Each structure stands twice: as structure tokens, then as C-alpha cells.
Amino acid sequence: MNIIVVGAGNIGYYLTWSLITSTDHEITVIEKNNSHSIAIADKLDVPIINGDGSNIAILEKANAAHTDILVALTGKDEDNFICCQLAKKHFHIKTTIAKVNNPKNFNIMKSLSSDIVISSANMLAEIIEQEVNAVYFHFATRVKMGDISIVEFIVSEGDPIQNKKIVNIAWPKDTLVIAISRKGKSIVPSGDTILSVGDNVIISTKDHNKKYLRKLFNTNQK
């Protein structure tokens, strides 16, 4: 498989190094900065083209017409955007991947130029959100069906749902109580099942319901 990496900063360098050490892909690197190009050429045994990856002539020199994947990792979103657009529309490259430096550009990059968009800010936000979630509940598993997840809560003393029948709880839309584990025994829930302190409650829900579910299972949540 032929791959073009545009941008030989830290991410571009380590991506290229990883690809050439673990795969048999043909890698070509495009780097605008001359000193970076020389440094990469001294360290990695791959073709290095010193030039602007958002320029058609440079992409042609990199054999873009016979490339399967293009990865745009420059520090400028506009360059990554143009590079991916040219890759798609002019050279018909099957897959384009772009780094977005400003999270505000994520959606437009995704809709107009790139098959895959990588945002370090968005990734960091997701990691933080996952850690926050873990304080209140944890994912029993991640269901590969869009934004549906299976989560597990433990009923604590004072929770709003304590000693209530399932049917009488104001569950958010698209939420289903699947199972309950009580004192080592499994319970198939019905509407008349009363939730008690210590119950492990397995729930299928949409991701956007997480905040509301925290309120049901933890009186400290506002």
C-alpha cells in the first residue's frame, strides 16, 4: 500500500517511523521545512520531498495518483484541508486523514475534505469525560451500535431511585434496564422490581443520557 505523509513534525516523524518498522507499506513524506526534511532523510529510509503538500505539483512529485492513503499532519488546518481536498478530487486517493489543530474546524474538515479527522483537543476531552464517568459509573461494555452503550450503576443509600419500582422511575428516553445483580444473584427485572441499596443495575442507554442517569443514581449530582 502506498501512503503519503504530509508534515514531518513530531507526529509525522513517529507515524512514519512506526509504519516503516512494522509494515511493508511504501511511505513518502512531504515536508515544507528544509531543515526538517534533511533531518528526516538522515534518520528514516523513505523518500522525502521538500515542498508544500497543498501544492498539486508537489503531490504529483510524490506520486499521489498511485497513492492509497494520504495523511495530512501539518500545523496549519488550511494546509491540511487543501491537501486532503486535492487528494480526493484531483488524485482520487481513496482515504484521507487529517489532523485538525483548531477544534472549531473539526466539522468542516470532516464534511468537506477528510475521511478521518484527528483532533488532539477532542481526544483529550473524551479521555477526561471517560475519567469523570468512571467516578459515578462505569461502562460494562461498549456496544458497537452508534451511540448506544451498556452501563452499570450501583444503587447507593439516598439515591433518588432507592426503594422505587422500575416502572415508577422517570427514565430518560431510549433507556432499558437489562438486568440486576443483588447479593450475588441475578434478577430479570420487570416493571414491579424495586431497586434496593447495593443493587448492580445494568442499563442500555444512549450516550447523551449519561448526565441524567448520574442524577438518578447519585444524589450529589446536580
Short mmCIF file of C-alpha atoms in Angstrom, two decimals:
data_model
loop_
_atom_site.label_atom_id
_atom_site.label_comp_id
_atom_site.label_asym_id
_atom_site.label_seq_id
_atom_site.Cartn_x
_atom_site.Cartn_y
_atom_site.Cartn_z
CA MET A 1 0.00 0.00 0.00
CA ASN A 2 1.27 3.47 -0.89
CA ILE A 3 0.99 6.15 1.78
CA ILE A 4 1.85 9.85 1.72
CA VAL A 5 2.55 11.63 5.00
CA VAL A 6 2.38 15.42 4.73
CA GLY A 7 4.14 17.15 7.60
CA ALA A 8 7.25 15.82 9.32
CA GLY A 9 6.76 17.26 12.79
CA ASN A 10 6.83 15.02 15.85
CA ILE A 11 3.60 13.22 14.94
CA GLY A 12 4.56 12.84 11.28
CA TYR A 13 8.01 11.56 12.16
CA TYR A 14 6.83 8.94 14.64
CA LEU A 15 3.99 7.84 12.39
CA THR A 16 6.43 7.33 9.52
CA TRP A 17 8.91 5.53 11.77
CA SER A 18 6.15 3.24 13.06
CA LEU A 19 4.88 2.43 9.56
CA ILE A 20 8.27 1.57 8.12
CA THR A 21 9.29 -0.55 11.12
CA SER A 22 6.09 -2.56 11.42
CA THR A 23 4.67 -2.78 7.89
CA ASP A 24 5.70 -3.28 4.29
CA HIS A 25 3.93 -0.15 3.04
CA GLU A 26 5.62 2.30 0.69
CA ILE A 27 5.85 5.62 2.53
CA THR A 28 6.59 9.04 1.04
CA VAL A 29 7.00 12.11 3.26
CA ILE A 30 6.31 15.69 2.19
CA GLU A 31 7.77 18.44 4.40
CA LYS A 32 7.82 22.17 3.72
CA ASN A 33 10.64 23.00 6.13
CA ASN A 34 14.01 22.28 4.52
CA SER A 35 15.88 21.57 7.77
CA HIS A 36 13.16 19.14 8.88
CA SER A 37 13.39 17.40 5.51
CA ILE A 38 17.13 16.95 5.89
CA ALA A 39 16.75 15.66 9.45
CA ILE A 40 14.11 13.13 8.42
CA ALA A 41 16.20 11.99 5.45
CA ASP A 42 19.13 11.30 7.78
CA LYS A 43 17.03 9.19 10.15
CA LEU A 44 14.45 7.39 8.01
CA ASP A 45 14.92 5.37 4.88
CA VAL A 46 11.96 6.81 2.96
CA PRO A 47 11.60 9.26 0.05
CA ILE A 48 11.46 12.85 1.37
CA ILE A 49 10.06 15.66 -0.77
CA ASN A 50 10.82 19.18 0.36
CA GLY A 51 7.78 21.23 -0.57
CA ASP A 52 4.20 22.29 0.16
CA GLY A 53 1.83 19.33 0.38
CA SER A 54 -1.10 21.56 -0.57
CA ASN A 55 0.52 22.17 -3.97
CA ILE A 56 -0.59 19.97 -6.90
CA ALA A 57 2.91 19.81 -8.39
CA ILE A 58 4.38 18.57 -5.11
CA LEU A 59 1.68 15.93 -4.75
CA GLU A 60 2.33 14.80 -8.30
CA LYS A 61 6.02 14.50 -7.48
CA ALA A 62 5.03 12.30 -4.53
CA ASN A 63 3.12 10.03 -6.94
CA ALA A 64 -0.26 10.92 -5.43
CA ALA A 65 -2.06 9.46 -8.43
CA HIS A 66 -0.98 6.00 -7.28
CA THR A 67 -1.43 6.53 -3.54
CA ASP A 68 -3.94 4.69 -1.34
CA ILE A 69 -3.82 6.84 1.79
CA LEU A 70 -2.80 10.43 2.43
CA VAL A 71 -2.23 11.70 5.97
CA ALA A 72 -2.05 15.50 6.45
CA LEU A 73 -0.30 16.41 9.71
CA THR A 74 0.93 19.97 9.23
CA GLY A 75 0.49 22.66 11.85
CA LYS A 76 -1.93 24.62 9.67
CA ASP A 77 -5.53 23.47 9.27
CA GLU A 78 -5.93 25.28 5.95
CA ASP A 79 -2.97 23.36 4.50
CA ASN A 80 -4.34 20.04 5.75
CA PHE A 81 -7.77 20.94 4.36
CA ILE A 82 -6.47 21.83 0.88
CA CYS A 83 -4.15 18.85 0.83
CA CYS A 84 -6.99 16.42 1.53
CA GLN A 85 -9.31 18.11 -0.96
CA LEU A 86 -6.71 17.83 -3.72
CA ALA A 87 -6.05 14.24 -2.75
CA LYS A 88 -9.74 13.39 -3.08
CA LYS A 89 -10.86 15.47 -6.03
CA HIS A 90 -7.74 15.72 -8.19
CA PHE A 91 -5.87 12.48 -7.45
CA HIS A 92 -8.83 10.32 -6.32
CA ILE A 93 -6.98 8.99 -3.30
CA LYS A 94 -9.27 6.54 -1.54
CA THR A 95 -8.63 7.51 2.09
CA THR A 96 -7.57 10.86 3.55
CA ILE A 97 -6.69 11.50 7.18
CA ALA A 98 -6.16 14.99 8.58
CA LYS A 99 -5.04 16.48 11.85
CA VAL A 100 -7.12 19.47 12.93
CA ASN A 101 -5.30 21.93 15.20
CA ASN A 102 -8.32 24.13 15.98
CA PRO A 103 -11.30 22.06 17.22
CA LYS A 104 -13.66 24.61 15.64
CA ASN A 105 -12.55 23.33 12.23
CA PHE A 106 -13.34 19.70 13.01
CA ASN A 107 -16.80 19.52 11.43
CA ILE A 108 -15.95 21.38 8.24
CA MET A 109 -12.82 19.28 7.77
CA LYS A 110 -14.85 16.12 8.27
CA SER A 111 -17.67 17.13 5.92
CA LEU A 112 -15.65 18.63 3.08
CA SER A 113 -12.25 17.03 2.78
CA SER A 114 -11.23 14.19 5.09
CA ASP A 115 -12.47 10.67 5.71
CA ILE A 116 -10.88 10.68 9.17
CA VAL A 117 -10.20 13.78 11.25
CA ILE A 118 -7.92 13.70 14.29
CA SER A 119 -8.26 16.41 16.93
CA SER A 120 -5.93 16.20 19.94
CA ALA A 121 -8.22 18.60 21.84
CA ASN A 122 -11.29 16.45 21.17
CA MET A 123 -9.42 13.29 22.07
CA LEU A 124 -8.28 14.86 25.35
CA ALA A 125 -11.84 15.97 26.13
CA GLU A 126 -13.11 12.42 25.53
CA ILE A 127 -10.45 10.98 27.84
CA ILE A 128 -11.37 13.44 30.59
CA GLU A 129 -15.08 12.67 30.11
CA GLN A 130 -14.37 8.94 30.43
CA GLU A 131 -12.45 9.51 33.66
CA VAL A 132 -15.26 11.66 35.07
CA ASN A 133 -17.78 8.98 34.15
CA ALA A 134 -15.74 6.39 36.00
CA VAL A 135 -16.26 8.26 39.27
CA TYR A 136 -20.03 7.73 39.06
CA PHE A 137 -20.49 4.65 36.92
CA HIS A 138 -18.54 2.50 34.51
CA PHE A 139 -19.21 1.05 31.11
CA ALA A 140 -19.87 -2.66 31.36
CA THR A 141 -19.10 -2.80 27.66
CA ARG A 142 -19.30 -0.61 24.59
CA VAL A 143 -21.97 -1.70 22.13
CA LYS A 144 -20.91 -1.09 18.56
CA MET A 145 -24.24 0.41 17.57
CA GLY A 146 -23.75 4.13 17.14
CA ASP A 147 -24.06 5.94 20.47
CA ILE A 148 -25.71 3.12 22.42
CA SER A 149 -23.80 1.83 25.46
CA ILE A 150 -24.37 -0.68 28.20
CA VAL A 151 -23.55 0.82 31.60
CA GLU A 152 -23.56 -0.44 35.17
CA PHE A 153 -24.70 1.54 38.21
CA ILE A 154 -24.73 0.61 41.89
CA VAL A 155 -27.68 1.82 43.94
CA SER A 156 -26.42 3.76 46.99
CA GLU A 157 -28.10 4.96 50.16
CA GLY A 158 -30.10 8.10 49.45
CA ASP A 159 -30.20 7.74 45.67
CA PRO A 160 -33.43 9.09 44.13
CA ILE A 161 -34.23 5.64 42.72
CA GLN A 162 -33.76 3.79 46.02
CA ASN A 163 -36.76 1.63 47.01
CA LYS A 164 -38.66 2.60 43.86
CA LYS A 165 -40.29 0.31 41.34
CA ILE A 166 -38.65 0.41 37.91
CA VAL A 167 -41.95 1.39 36.33
CA ASN A 168 -42.22 4.43 38.59
CA ILE A 169 -38.76 5.83 37.78
CA ALA A 170 -38.56 8.64 35.24
CA TRP A 171 -36.00 7.01 32.96
CA PRO A 172 -34.69 9.07 30.04
CA LYS A 173 -35.84 8.12 26.55
CA ASP A 174 -34.05 5.19 24.88
CA THR A 175 -33.12 3.63 28.24
CA LEU A 176 -33.75 -0.01 29.18
CA VAL A 177 -32.96 -1.84 32.44
CA ILE A 178 -31.50 -5.14 31.26
CA ALA A 179 -30.51 -6.97 34.44
CA ILE A 180 -29.93 -6.58 38.18
CA SER A 181 -27.36 -8.32 40.35
CA ARG A 182 -28.40 -8.48 44.02
CA LYS A 183 -26.29 -10.20 46.67
CA GLY A 184 -24.70 -12.47 44.09
CA LYS A 185 -27.97 -13.42 42.43
CA SER A 186 -29.16 -12.31 39.01
CA ILE A 187 -32.62 -10.82 38.61
CA VAL A 188 -34.51 -10.38 35.36
CA PRO A 189 -36.20 -7.03 36.00
CA SER A 190 -39.84 -6.22 35.48
CA GLY A 191 -41.76 -3.02 35.99
CA ASP A 192 -42.61 -4.08 39.54
CA THR A 193 -38.99 -4.77 40.54
CA ILE A 194 -37.92 -2.49 43.40
CA LEU A 195 -34.34 -1.20 43.36
CA SER A 196 -32.53 -1.67 46.66
CA VAL A 197 -29.26 -0.35 48.08
CA GLY A 198 -26.35 -2.41 46.75
CA ASP A 199 -28.10 -3.49 43.55
CA ASN A 200 -25.89 -3.57 40.47
CA VAL A 201 -28.15 -2.31 37.69
CA ILE A 202 -27.22 -3.00 34.05
CA ILE A 203 -28.73 -0.47 31.67
CA SER A 204 -28.76 0.03 27.90
CA THR A 205 -28.91 3.72 27.01
CA LYS A 206 -27.89 6.45 24.58
CA ASP A 207 -24.68 8.26 25.47
CA HIS A 208 -26.42 11.62 25.79
CA ASN A 209 -28.45 10.25 28.72
CA LYS A 210 -25.39 9.80 30.94
CA LYS A 211 -25.72 13.07 32.84
CA TYR A 212 -29.37 12.43 33.67
CA LEU A 213 -28.64 8.87 34.80
CA ARG A 214 -25.97 10.16 37.17
CA LYS A 215 -28.66 12.26 38.85
CA LEU A 216 -30.87 9.22 39.31
CA PHE A 217 -28.11 7.17 40.86
CA ASN A 218 -26.27 9.80 42.85
CA THR A 219 -27.89 12.49 45.00
CA ASN A 220 -24.69 14.55 44.88
CA GLN A 221 -25.05 15.16 41.13
CA LYS A 222 -26.58 18.50 40.18
#
